[in-house]
Amino acid sequence: MEFRIKKEDLFKGLQKAQGIVAAKGAMPILANILLEAREGEIAISATDLDMGMEGQYPAQVAIPGRLTINARKIFDIVRELPDEEISVKSSENDWLNLSCGRSKFKIAGIPPEEFPKLPSFEDSAFSMKLERDVLRDLIRKTIYASSNDTTRRNLNGTLLELEEKEIRMVGTDGHRLAFASYATQEPIAEPGKTQSVILPKKALGEILKFLEDGEGPITFYLGENHASFRKEKFRLVSRLVDDQFPLYRQVIPTENQHKAVADRDSFLHALKRVSIMSDESSRLVRFEFGQGLLRLMAQNADIGEAVEEIEIEYSEQDIPIGLNATYILDVLNNMPSEKVDILLKDTRSSCLISPMGDDSYKCIVMPMRLN
Amino acid sequence: MHRKIIHMDMDAFYASVEQLDKPSLGKKPVIVGGITGRGVVCAASYEARKFGVRSAMPMKIAREKCPHGVYLEPRMGRYKEISNMIMEILQEYTDLIEPLSLDEAYLDVTENKKGLPYASIVAREAKKKIRQETGLTASAGAGPSKFIAKLASDHDKPDGIVVVPPEKVWSFISGMEVGKIPGVGLATESRLREMGIFKIKDLAEYPVEKLHDRLGKHGLFLSGLARGVDERPVYSHREIKSIGEETTFDRDLLLKEEIVPILSDLAGEVERRLIKNGKKGRTVTLKVKTGDFRNSTRSRTLPDPVFQRSELLSIVNGLIPKTSIGRERVRLVGITVSNFFKPAAYEQLRLFD
């Protein structure tokens, strides 16, 4: 293998691989990327067996070939190189020789045969074109609510549902839930046939990065066990979580009749201030909804206490409710509108927050019982 | 004002109960413990101790040291019964009683129900009463703290009574070996020795910061003890901090398939005790001792507390690959649940279930 490539192009591919390779584990090869030189381009692949990527970058290839190399090491090297052409050449016993200007590196590789093949299922899979920002918004609006606990596999990811003319995503950690939907112009599935899959949280993080970098629609593929996202010469593939997502519709409240409207920014900042004094483990803040006024209160036996009132539109019965401030701050940080609707039932029932007048995005937070 | 703490410690309790219940044993050495397989000594009568038999010694070694001893299985129900009698006697003097096990307890008699002025009088009376009502002897230690009381009760066993008034604390403890301090096991003792600390006096004089560097928080605690500082109150309702079960196999086991059913039984037993005590815990620990006596523990802390056997077992199964199970011969396994869920002033409600 021998090729020459612009630093910028090589760097771009290596950077994308960093979030995917398995840092340490039973299989050293998973800490490596696969470099493949073909005619006029090189391909960089990385995988941790749960997800993988493959990107193609223009290069002047003299001798085609393949080799795997430690992802972190080659990334660190290339990052520090000047913006010049880099020449890469493999030598006997899986060595990779890399030179740029007056720098020369010789890096030990692992034979490419050991590198796991990325699943290729797209030819027979369901596919659709998606606007980047549609998918990006859906993920951003829901990923925060999904669980970080990797042992609760069904919650450590978000649900993706495709219906006739709607795409939905749902994330939940069991205490709170975020539901976002998007109505498509064109039908995307047969009527009455809903496709539901769970995308793992780690993959969603990488998908977000991919969506934020670049423009134009992407193609989404959905197979039996995998989903992939493709844009021209770049492909991200993830295994689907093989588990049942909780029956989320049951917990989206329909009887929350008491509605308050608050200014998102003033609510967010008041809550940020008050939450400083909340108990560090529970993050409990007491919300008292009253006529035209929301009072936020927190106390911490060791530190002190805080009270703040903000004006809201509310003309119904007084409702006190204890909520984890972090959960509500997460919701408010993801609200796209200036004003938010807060729908309540009582002290013991969940609280529903949506952008004002928009029920395509619903955030549900269970309260804390004040004993 | 100084506190008046008593540490009451029954002498060779299990063995003494057996001698009491079976007069035919006479003055023969009595050893109570796991008789079959690979049990350890729970208690050895003073006659047996003369042969070098000690608590926690493997039974096999005890039999080598004392082949003509009488070896008995423990009868926990009976010991519990007598223990209750003793605790009732102690309650005549104070409600501030902290039992450490069936056969020992701390008492805070600073203010006692009988208005006795000295801890020494309380100790003497209580000992006498225990003797009268159960026929058993106890050793009592009295002092201004738990630490001193415990060292005192240990100072003149069996049937002893040692009172250390505050002004005598230093002369009482300063010359003792650091290994005497409860909480200084063999490992800590050898580390202290490496630091040139042999006597409690050396520990008291050792710079606190350096102790902290070497031993962390525990070092600070030990340094305080050595200087006679021990503010730990006597807890009348001692809080259970963990519930665990372990078992030593009859022979070392190599196969995971042989060990998993045993873990399943242990998980069931832990579940039963958690339910009995009304506890749920967030941390599950798997303990493994290998054939060459190396202990290791692996734990997992969960977001929500658990107590059910199936939950425990699935967590334990996840921990198995991190242990020697299936890779080395294993002698003992244990499951412990800790980090108990405390009913707080609030409770985060769940969306599902």
XYZ file of C-alpha atoms in Angstrom:
724
model
C 0.000 0.000 0.000
C 1.257 3.412 -0.909
C -0.579 6.689 -1.252
C -0.346 10.409 -0.827
C -3.100 12.429 0.762
C -3.820 15.949 1.946
C -3.470 16.259 5.692
C -6.940 17.809 5.905
C -8.608 14.811 4.270
C -6.805 12.202 6.310
C -7.393 14.148 9.502
C -11.134 14.405 8.834
C -11.469 10.650 8.508
C -9.312 9.859 11.523
C -11.208 12.307 13.670
C -14.508 10.624 12.887
C -13.071 7.268 13.907
C -12.054 8.436 17.377
C -15.544 8.282 18.857
C -16.096 4.794 17.543
C -13.033 2.697 18.255
C -13.097 0.710 21.465
C -10.468 2.290 23.699
C -9.491 -0.828 25.570
C -10.944 -4.233 25.647
C -10.557 -7.839 24.850
C -9.865 -7.258 21.154
C -6.892 -4.984 20.437
C -7.889 -4.804 16.774
C -10.952 -2.760 17.767
C -8.658 0.060 18.872
C -7.442 0.175 15.280
C -8.744 1.696 12.110
C -8.663 -0.109 8.817
C -6.913 1.847 6.064
C -7.646 0.727 2.517
C -6.072 2.304 -0.528
C -8.030 1.894 -3.756
C -7.997 3.697 -7.034
C -8.047 7.447 -6.422
C -9.163 7.204 -2.820
C -8.551 5.691 0.534
C -11.158 4.287 2.902
C -11.013 4.548 6.681
C -13.111 2.150 8.755
C -13.574 1.829 12.502
C -15.818 -0.327 14.633
C -16.449 -1.392 18.215
C -18.696 -4.224 16.956
C -21.808 -2.309 18.049
C -21.280 0.490 15.604
C -18.947 1.314 12.787
C -18.032 3.915 10.212
C -16.536 3.971 6.802
C -15.410 7.086 4.980
C -13.710 7.566 1.631
C -11.244 10.346 0.988
C -9.469 11.429 -2.189
C -5.856 10.318 -2.402
C -3.222 9.603 -5.004
C -2.835 5.882 -4.695
C 0.331 4.368 -6.099
C -0.096 0.857 -4.721
C -3.476 -0.336 -3.450
C -3.517 -2.275 -0.185
C -4.871 -2.550 3.326
C -3.564 -2.297 6.884
C -4.945 -1.594 10.342
C -3.296 0.875 12.656
C -3.949 2.196 16.160
C -6.586 4.882 15.765
C -5.407 7.086 18.583
C -1.734 7.051 17.637
C -2.190 7.901 13.981
C -4.739 10.579 14.879
C -2.374 12.198 17.373
C 0.408 12.192 14.804
C -1.617 13.567 11.916
C -3.166 16.254 14.085
C 0.256 17.708 14.816
C 1.538 17.589 11.251
C 1.733 20.747 9.119
C -0.900 21.351 6.435
C 1.014 19.532 3.756
C 0.788 16.395 1.774
C 1.311 13.234 3.729
C 2.737 10.126 2.199
C 1.819 6.769 3.593
C 3.430 3.485 2.747
C 3.216 0.031 4.240
C 6.261 -2.165 4.581
C 6.886 -5.780 5.456
C 5.499 -7.211 8.680
C 2.648 -4.734 8.845
C 4.587 -1.567 9.425
C 3.128 1.734 8.368
C 5.543 4.451 7.293
C 4.185 7.930 7.352
C 6.069 11.006 6.295
C 5.251 14.646 5.912
C 7.824 17.353 5.287
C 10.756 16.368 7.422
C 8.775 14.180 9.847
C 8.910 10.436 9.570
C 6.979 7.888 11.566
C 6.987 4.124 11.587
C 3.962 2.608 13.269
C 3.262 -1.042 14.028
C 0.032 -2.294 12.478
C -2.095 -5.408 12.690
C -2.893 -7.444 9.553
C -6.189 -6.352 7.967
C -7.572 -9.889 7.906
C -8.349 -9.655 11.611
C -10.456 -6.533 11.248
C -14.194 -7.255 11.635
C -16.152 -6.617 8.500
C -18.769 -3.900 8.780
C -22.260 -5.245 8.166
C -23.474 -4.543 4.695
C -27.235 -4.811 4.555
C -28.284 -1.654 2.724
C -29.077 -3.264 -0.614
C -32.130 -5.054 0.699
C -33.044 -2.658 3.476
C -35.734 -0.036 3.908
C -34.324 3.353 3.015
C -35.386 6.961 2.985
C -33.929 10.405 2.453
C -33.891 12.630 5.483
C -33.087 16.283 5.986
C -30.126 16.597 8.319
C -31.740 19.099 10.631
C -34.920 17.060 10.960
C -33.033 14.044 12.213
C -30.642 16.178 14.230
C -33.491 17.965 16.015
C -35.286 14.735 16.780
C -32.164 13.230 18.310
C -31.196 16.346 20.267
C -34.682 16.713 21.657
C -34.795 13.166 22.996
C -31.287 11.854 23.663
C -30.878 13.777 26.922
C -33.744 11.860 28.537
C -32.384 8.422 27.744
C -30.550 6.483 30.414
C -26.767 6.380 30.734
C -26.957 3.022 32.433
C -25.544 0.593 29.884
C -27.071 -2.380 31.668
C -30.587 -1.137 31.039
C -30.230 -1.749 27.367
C -33.723 -0.756 26.332
C -33.395 2.651 28.002
C -29.770 3.250 27.015
C -30.876 4.470 23.598
C -33.823 6.124 21.958
C -36.782 4.668 20.201
C -37.193 5.521 16.537
C -40.626 4.994 15.036
C -41.540 5.403 11.403
C -45.167 5.638 10.459
C -46.977 6.503 7.266
C -46.228 10.213 7.412
C -44.519 10.623 10.740
C -41.131 10.066 12.315
C -40.975 9.864 16.085
C -38.197 9.557 18.610
C -38.570 8.827 22.303
C -35.990 8.764 25.063
C -36.589 7.846 28.694
C -34.617 6.849 31.769
C -37.643 5.750 33.748
C -38.027 9.033 35.610
C -38.544 11.343 32.671
C -39.328 11.010 29.008
C -38.918 13.096 25.880
C -41.107 12.537 22.846
C -40.508 14.328 19.537
C -42.322 13.827 16.274
C -41.982 15.165 12.762
C -44.651 15.097 10.086
C -43.222 14.268 6.687
C -44.505 15.732 3.429
C -44.381 12.462 1.586
C -45.488 9.085 2.905
C -42.493 7.169 4.227
C -44.146 3.876 5.053
C -47.185 1.869 4.204
C -50.296 2.921 6.111
C -50.784 1.002 9.328
C -47.252 -0.335 9.332
C -45.134 1.163 12.059
C -41.466 0.362 12.251
C -40.003 0.643 15.753
C -36.348 0.256 16.601
C -34.057 1.320 19.423
C -30.829 3.095 18.495
C -28.072 2.857 21.111
C -27.069 6.070 22.840
C -23.401 5.843 21.901
C -24.301 5.576 18.233
C -26.703 8.502 18.493
C -23.866 10.661 19.783
C -21.809 9.807 16.709
C -24.780 10.298 14.406
C -25.244 13.775 15.854
C -21.622 14.642 15.113
C -22.067 13.335 11.593
C -25.227 15.389 11.082
C -23.650 18.558 12.389
C -20.767 18.317 9.951
C -21.886 19.048 6.423
C -25.021 19.878 4.522
C -27.776 18.318 2.496
C -30.016 15.325 3.050
C -28.709 11.978 4.173
C -29.965 8.501 3.459
C -31.195 6.363 6.271
C -31.273 2.577 5.984
C -33.067 0.231 8.312
C -32.409 -3.494 8.294
C -33.273 -6.396 10.580
C -30.509 -5.771 13.066
C -28.801 -2.636 11.867
C -29.444 0.927 10.878
C -27.114 3.062 8.830
C -26.750 6.674 7.819
C -25.050 7.567 4.599
C -23.954 10.721 2.921
C -22.031 10.319 -0.299
C -18.709 8.844 0.727
C -19.430 8.389 4.402
C -21.423 5.741 6.198
C -22.228 5.172 9.865
C -23.732 1.873 10.860
C -25.125 0.812 14.194
C -26.495 -2.361 15.611
C -30.060 -1.963 16.871
C -30.832 -2.650 20.516
C -32.510 -6.025 20.639
C -34.880 -5.294 23.469
C -38.344 -3.978 24.217
C -38.845 -0.267 24.652
C -41.291 0.554 27.457
C -44.869 1.293 26.426
C -44.308 5.008 26.333
C -47.740 6.085 25.154
C -49.230 5.005 28.447
C -47.208 7.533 30.351
C -47.820 10.562 28.177
C -50.442 12.291 30.307
C -53.764 13.199 28.766
C -55.482 14.456 31.890
C -53.173 17.291 32.801
C -55.790 20.048 32.667
C -54.001 22.764 34.595
C -51.994 24.776 32.166
C -49.366 27.388 32.876
C -47.388 29.349 30.312
C -43.909 30.547 31.196
C -41.175 32.465 29.482
C -38.513 29.884 28.776
C -35.472 32.051 29.510
C -36.658 33.576 32.748
C -37.837 30.172 33.964
C -34.523 28.571 33.027
C -32.375 31.190 34.742
C -34.479 31.360 37.886
C -34.347 27.587 38.194
C -30.606 27.533 37.599
C -30.116 29.967 40.460
C -32.465 28.253 42.882
C -31.113 24.795 42.108
C -27.690 25.837 43.371
C -29.117 25.493 46.859
C -30.862 22.194 46.258
C -29.809 18.946 47.863
C -26.916 17.600 45.809
C -28.149 14.087 45.384
C -31.865 14.632 44.918
C -31.650 18.065 43.230
C -35.113 18.595 44.656
C -36.741 21.943 43.964
C -40.235 22.723 45.143
C -42.361 24.346 42.453
C -45.438 26.182 43.678
C -47.781 27.094 40.889
C -50.127 29.897 41.995
C -52.189 32.645 40.399
C -49.878 34.346 37.912
C -46.834 33.275 39.856
C -44.468 30.337 40.049
C -42.413 30.108 43.194
C -39.278 27.990 43.196
C -37.782 26.896 46.482
C -34.784 24.809 47.402
C -33.032 24.058 50.607
C -29.996 22.152 51.634
C -29.402 21.525 55.300
C -25.659 22.046 54.888
C -25.630 25.073 52.620
C -28.745 27.174 52.918
C -31.821 27.911 50.930
C -33.193 29.886 47.991
C -36.549 31.212 46.874
C -37.394 32.911 43.611
C -40.663 33.893 42.012
C -41.329 34.306 38.333
C -44.419 35.564 36.589
C -46.339 32.998 34.618
C -49.721 32.809 32.964
C -51.727 30.644 35.324
C -55.182 31.131 36.732
C -56.074 27.796 38.249
C -55.777 26.080 41.592
C -52.513 26.174 43.534
C -50.361 23.153 42.854
C -47.144 22.453 44.730
C -44.895 19.872 43.125
C -41.395 18.606 43.896
C -39.186 18.076 40.864
C -35.585 17.234 40.152
C -34.132 20.544 38.945
C -31.704 18.817 36.586
C -34.559 17.148 34.746
C -36.438 20.417 34.266
C -33.269 22.289 33.247
C -32.613 19.610 30.614
C -36.127 20.096 29.298
C -35.877 23.880 29.185
C -32.465 23.759 27.533
C -33.984 21.745 24.705
C -37.149 23.777 24.245
C -37.010 25.506 20.871
C -39.620 28.172 21.648
C -39.622 31.390 23.666
C -42.622 30.334 25.687
C -43.410 26.947 27.119
C -46.643 25.254 28.154
C -46.543 23.446 31.478
C -49.393 21.033 32.034
C -50.105 19.666 35.474
C -52.590 17.402 37.130
C -51.610 17.306 40.783
C -48.724 17.010 43.210
C -48.245 13.320 42.585
C -48.634 13.142 38.826
C -46.207 13.790 36.029
C -45.613 17.231 34.627
C -45.762 17.774 30.867
C -43.798 20.550 29.175
C -44.141 21.489 25.508
C -43.234 24.441 23.337
C -46.225 26.788 23.509
C -49.020 25.491 21.298
C -46.877 22.730 19.817
C -47.573 19.149 20.781
C -45.041 17.600 18.452
C -42.569 17.843 21.328
C -43.513 16.604 24.770
C -41.291 16.333 27.806
C -42.589 14.445 30.793
C -41.023 14.498 34.231
C -42.196 12.474 37.206
C -42.264 14.423 40.459
C -40.665 13.537 43.733
C -43.010 12.568 46.465
C -42.578 14.904 49.410
C -42.845 12.605 52.420
C -18.102 15.271 82.052
C -16.612 11.995 80.907
C -18.805 9.256 79.622
C -18.902 5.905 81.370
C -18.863 3.097 78.869
C -18.831 -0.609 79.641
C -17.904 -3.357 77.232
C -19.434 -6.631 78.375
C -17.986 -9.702 76.699
C -19.119 -13.252 77.461
C -16.261 -15.700 77.955
C -15.987 -18.353 75.223
C -19.723 -17.943 74.833
C -20.829 -20.783 72.562
C -18.475 -23.248 74.183
C -19.523 -22.165 77.668
C -23.193 -22.637 76.807
C -22.416 -26.161 75.637
C -20.500 -26.934 78.836
C -23.384 -25.544 80.833
C -26.021 -27.568 78.985
C -23.992 -30.775 78.965
C -22.401 -31.252 82.383
C -21.011 -34.553 81.152
C -18.462 -32.573 79.163
C -16.854 -31.632 82.437
C -13.575 -29.853 81.909
C -12.901 -31.343 78.508
C -11.782 -28.975 75.757
C -14.889 -27.962 73.802
C -14.745 -26.591 70.289
C -17.840 -25.289 68.538
C -17.799 -24.807 64.805
C -18.530 -26.248 61.384
C -17.753 -29.904 61.827
C -18.240 -31.220 58.332
C -16.176 -30.292 55.301
C -14.129 -27.196 55.812
C -15.699 -25.285 58.666
C -13.922 -22.975 61.027
C -13.877 -22.671 64.803
C -16.658 -20.422 66.135
C -15.687 -20.734 69.780
C -13.171 -22.622 71.856
C -13.444 -23.196 75.586
C -10.546 -22.050 77.740
C -9.515 -25.663 78.077
C -9.260 -25.884 74.305
C -7.394 -22.591 74.058
C -4.596 -24.102 76.116
C -3.926 -26.322 73.114
C -3.712 -23.338 70.829
C -7.206 -23.562 69.381
C -8.533 -20.124 68.429
C -11.681 -18.668 66.906
C -11.768 -18.553 63.108
C -9.109 -21.259 62.857
C -9.868 -23.909 60.214
C -11.381 -26.931 61.949
C -8.795 -29.204 60.433
C -5.991 -27.362 62.197
C -7.939 -27.287 65.456
C -8.243 -31.084 65.330
C -4.533 -31.418 64.799
C -3.814 -29.217 67.795
C -6.419 -30.724 70.039
C -7.291 -34.243 68.831
C -9.049 -35.292 72.024
C -11.352 -32.223 72.138
C -15.114 -32.402 71.947
C -16.251 -30.983 68.633
C -19.794 -29.684 68.425
C -22.018 -28.076 65.813
C -23.272 -24.644 66.865
C -26.835 -24.419 68.159
C -27.640 -20.871 67.262
C -31.186 -20.989 68.593
C -29.974 -21.830 72.070
C -27.241 -19.174 72.034
C -29.740 -16.585 70.893
C -32.030 -17.555 73.762
C -29.320 -17.068 76.369
C -28.120 -13.917 74.663
C -31.613 -12.470 75.053
C -31.534 -13.279 78.772
C -28.235 -11.439 79.104
C -29.447 -8.411 77.165
C -32.486 -8.265 79.431
C -30.256 -8.177 82.479
C -28.201 -5.376 80.960
C -31.371 -3.436 80.230
C -31.990 -3.175 83.958
C -29.112 -0.718 84.033
C -29.470 1.269 80.822
C -31.327 1.435 77.528
C -28.192 2.609 75.760
C -27.019 -0.857 74.791
C -25.277 -1.632 71.537
C -24.999 -5.366 70.938
C -22.056 -6.231 68.684
C -23.062 -9.864 68.381
C -24.804 -12.439 70.536
C -22.062 -12.370 73.146
C -20.847 -8.810 73.486
C -22.290 -5.365 73.910
C -21.412 -1.800 74.752
C -23.352 -0.026 77.480
C -23.405 3.687 78.150
C -23.983 3.950 81.918
C -23.092 7.628 82.315
C -26.637 7.949 83.490
C -28.012 4.592 84.536
C -31.406 3.443 85.646
C -30.194 2.489 89.135
C -28.407 5.777 89.720
C -25.117 3.996 90.414
C -22.222 6.469 90.659
C -19.442 4.371 89.116
C -19.233 2.216 86.047
C -17.258 -0.258 88.116
C -20.261 -0.884 90.364
C -22.562 -1.360 87.379
C -20.112 -3.768 85.797
C -19.690 -5.802 88.964
C -23.435 -6.026 89.624
C -24.274 -6.930 86.035
C -21.596 -9.599 85.902
C -22.866 -11.121 89.118
C -26.417 -11.131 87.891
C -25.449 -12.767 84.597
C -23.619 -15.443 86.560
C -26.604 -16.038 88.815
C -29.208 -16.196 86.089
C -27.332 -18.007 83.328
C -24.429 -19.684 85.049
C -22.023 -18.057 82.599
C -19.123 -15.719 83.169
C -18.467 -12.445 81.432
C -15.512 -10.107 81.270
C -16.249 -6.439 81.706
C -14.223 -3.386 80.818
C -15.131 0.148 81.762
C -13.711 3.421 80.553
C -14.486 6.829 79.106
C -14.959 5.509 75.539
C -15.872 2.418 73.569
C -12.261 1.905 72.598
C -10.969 1.929 76.161
C -13.851 -0.207 77.427
C -13.145 -2.810 74.770
C -9.430 -2.961 75.527
C -10.257 -3.160 79.246
C -12.639 -6.103 78.901
C -9.977 -7.948 76.967
C -7.335 -7.232 79.589
C -8.288 -9.801 82.195
C -10.174 -12.670 80.606
C -12.020 -14.771 81.648
C -14.299 -13.511 84.384
C -12.371 -10.277 84.717
C -13.290 -6.724 85.452
C -11.008 -3.861 84.488
C -11.857 -0.215 85.053
C -9.815 2.499 83.385
C -10.641 5.968 84.673
C -9.885 8.902 82.340
C -6.650 9.835 84.094
C -5.324 6.290 83.696
C -6.102 5.967 79.987
C -2.652 6.900 78.785
C -0.760 4.626 81.121
C -3.188 1.832 80.240
C -2.855 2.025 76.469
C 0.483 3.643 75.677
C 2.548 0.500 76.067
C 0.166 -1.806 74.194
C 0.971 -3.239 70.786
C -0.916 -1.485 67.984
C -2.351 -4.852 66.984
C -4.528 -4.630 70.091
C -6.527 -1.814 68.551
C -9.825 -3.116 67.198
C -9.733 -2.382 63.490
C -5.999 -2.965 63.162
C -5.766 -6.300 61.450
C -2.650 -8.077 60.300
C -2.386 -5.972 57.152
C -2.628 -2.619 58.903
C -0.363 -3.801 61.668
C 2.383 -4.752 59.268
C 2.072 -1.403 57.469
C 2.332 0.395 60.789
C 5.388 -1.665 61.667
C 7.007 -0.658 58.412
C 6.494 2.917 59.517
C 8.232 2.173 62.806
C 5.004 2.122 64.785
C 4.852 -0.765 67.220
C 3.192 0.502 70.362
C 0.108 2.638 70.744
C 2.465 5.287 72.117
C 4.334 5.348 68.764
C 1.058 5.754 66.937
C -0.060 8.616 69.170
C 3.216 10.452 68.559
C 3.331 9.845 64.819
C 2.529 12.960 62.701
C -1.139 12.860 61.803
C -0.633 14.149 58.245
C 1.792 11.352 57.471
C -0.604 8.778 58.844
C -3.289 10.225 56.664
C -1.011 9.997 53.628
C -0.300 6.354 54.316
C -3.601 5.047 55.619
C -6.155 7.656 54.585
C -9.128 8.386 56.778
C -8.629 5.203 58.727
C -5.220 6.554 59.758
C -6.834 9.651 61.255
C -9.274 7.508 63.177
C -6.512 5.268 64.532
C -4.388 8.241 65.494
C -7.317 9.622 67.471
C -7.823 6.307 69.258
C -4.152 6.134 70.159
C -4.448 9.553 71.777
C -7.539 8.379 73.623
C -9.953 10.298 71.391
C -13.032 8.223 70.658
C -16.312 10.065 70.505
C -18.285 7.216 68.979
C -21.614 7.049 70.758
C -23.230 3.835 71.918
C -25.971 3.192 69.403
C -28.868 1.438 70.978
C -30.299 0.621 67.581
C -27.350 -0.406 65.607
C -28.045 0.203 61.990
C -27.470 -2.705 59.660
C -25.195 -1.544 56.892
C -25.063 -4.639 54.748
C -26.553 -8.079 54.449
C -24.509 -10.876 53.005
C -24.117 -14.601 52.859
C -21.083 -16.646 52.006
C -20.197 -20.266 51.851
C -17.012 -22.303 51.821
C -17.189 -25.273 49.479
C -16.440 -28.785 50.629
C -13.775 -28.856 47.948
C -12.375 -26.143 45.687
C -14.490 -25.657 42.585
C -13.175 -24.802 39.166
C -16.269 -24.920 36.999
C -18.538 -21.918 36.771
C -21.452 -24.302 36.217
C -20.887 -25.770 39.668
C -20.659 -22.388 41.360
C -23.639 -20.620 39.798
C -26.271 -22.824 41.526
C -24.551 -22.116 44.846
C -24.657 -18.398 44.124
C -28.310 -18.795 43.320
C -28.906 -20.318 46.760
C -26.918 -17.560 48.417
C -28.904 -14.916 46.523
C -32.082 -16.549 47.792
C -30.841 -16.415 51.358
C -29.762 -12.782 50.991
C -33.178 -11.959 49.569
C -34.865 -13.627 52.533
C -32.817 -11.631 55.007
C -33.293 -8.369 53.115
C -37.040 -8.882 53.213
C -36.932 -9.803 56.889
C -35.064 -6.607 57.662
C -37.106 -4.504 55.274
C -34.034 -3.464 53.274
C -33.168 -2.824 49.656
C -29.664 -1.959 48.538
C -27.994 -0.297 45.595
C -24.651 -2.081 45.820
C -24.192 -5.767 45.167
C -20.839 -7.345 45.948
C -19.533 -10.703 44.868
C -16.754 -12.090 47.037
C -14.473 -14.841 45.842
C -11.734 -16.604 47.752
C -9.439 -18.745 45.660
C -7.942 -22.078 46.636
C -4.765 -20.267 47.670
C -6.733 -17.992 50.018
C -6.685 -14.838 47.932
C -9.789 -12.772 48.563
C -11.250 -10.511 45.963
C -14.495 -8.615 45.721
C -16.260 -7.128 42.734
C -19.246 -4.855 43.125
C -21.750 -2.988 41.109
C -23.741 0.002 42.243
C -27.111 0.439 40.619
C -29.278 3.488 40.104
C -32.167 1.882 41.936
C -32.130 -0.408 44.979
C -32.683 -4.149 44.560
C -33.576 -7.030 46.838
C -35.009 -9.849 44.710
C -33.101 -13.037 44.150
C -33.467 -12.801 40.379
C -32.134 -9.239 40.329
C -29.254 -10.160 42.620
C -28.396 -13.162 40.540
C -28.380 -11.278 37.260
C -26.043 -8.654 38.728
C -23.823 -11.334 40.219
C -23.730 -13.081 36.849
C -22.452 -9.867 35.341
C -19.700 -9.717 37.964
C -18.532 -13.308 37.521
C -16.323 -12.586 34.478
C -14.404 -10.056 36.587
C -13.509 -12.708 39.167
C -11.472 -15.890 39.207
C -14.611 -18.007 38.863
C -14.180 -20.472 36.022
C -10.479 -19.668 35.710
C -9.047 -20.757 39.032
C -9.994 -23.094 41.818
C -12.373 -21.281 44.123
C -12.786 -22.009 47.813
C -15.473 -19.591 48.899
C -18.067 -17.302 47.358
C -20.293 -14.724 48.961
C -22.921 -12.171 47.987
C -23.473 -8.974 49.920
C -25.984 -6.205 49.412
C -25.160 -2.812 50.890
C -25.733 0.877 50.291
C -29.233 0.499 51.625
C -31.976 2.655 50.316
C -32.899 5.189 52.944
C -36.457 6.380 52.927
C -35.678 10.047 52.432
C -37.857 13.077 52.809
C -38.659 12.668 49.158
C -38.844 9.865 46.671
C -38.404 10.130 42.933
C -41.489 8.590 41.361
C -41.147 6.392 38.321
C -42.884 6.615 34.993
C -43.258 2.900 34.457
C -44.432 0.130 36.819
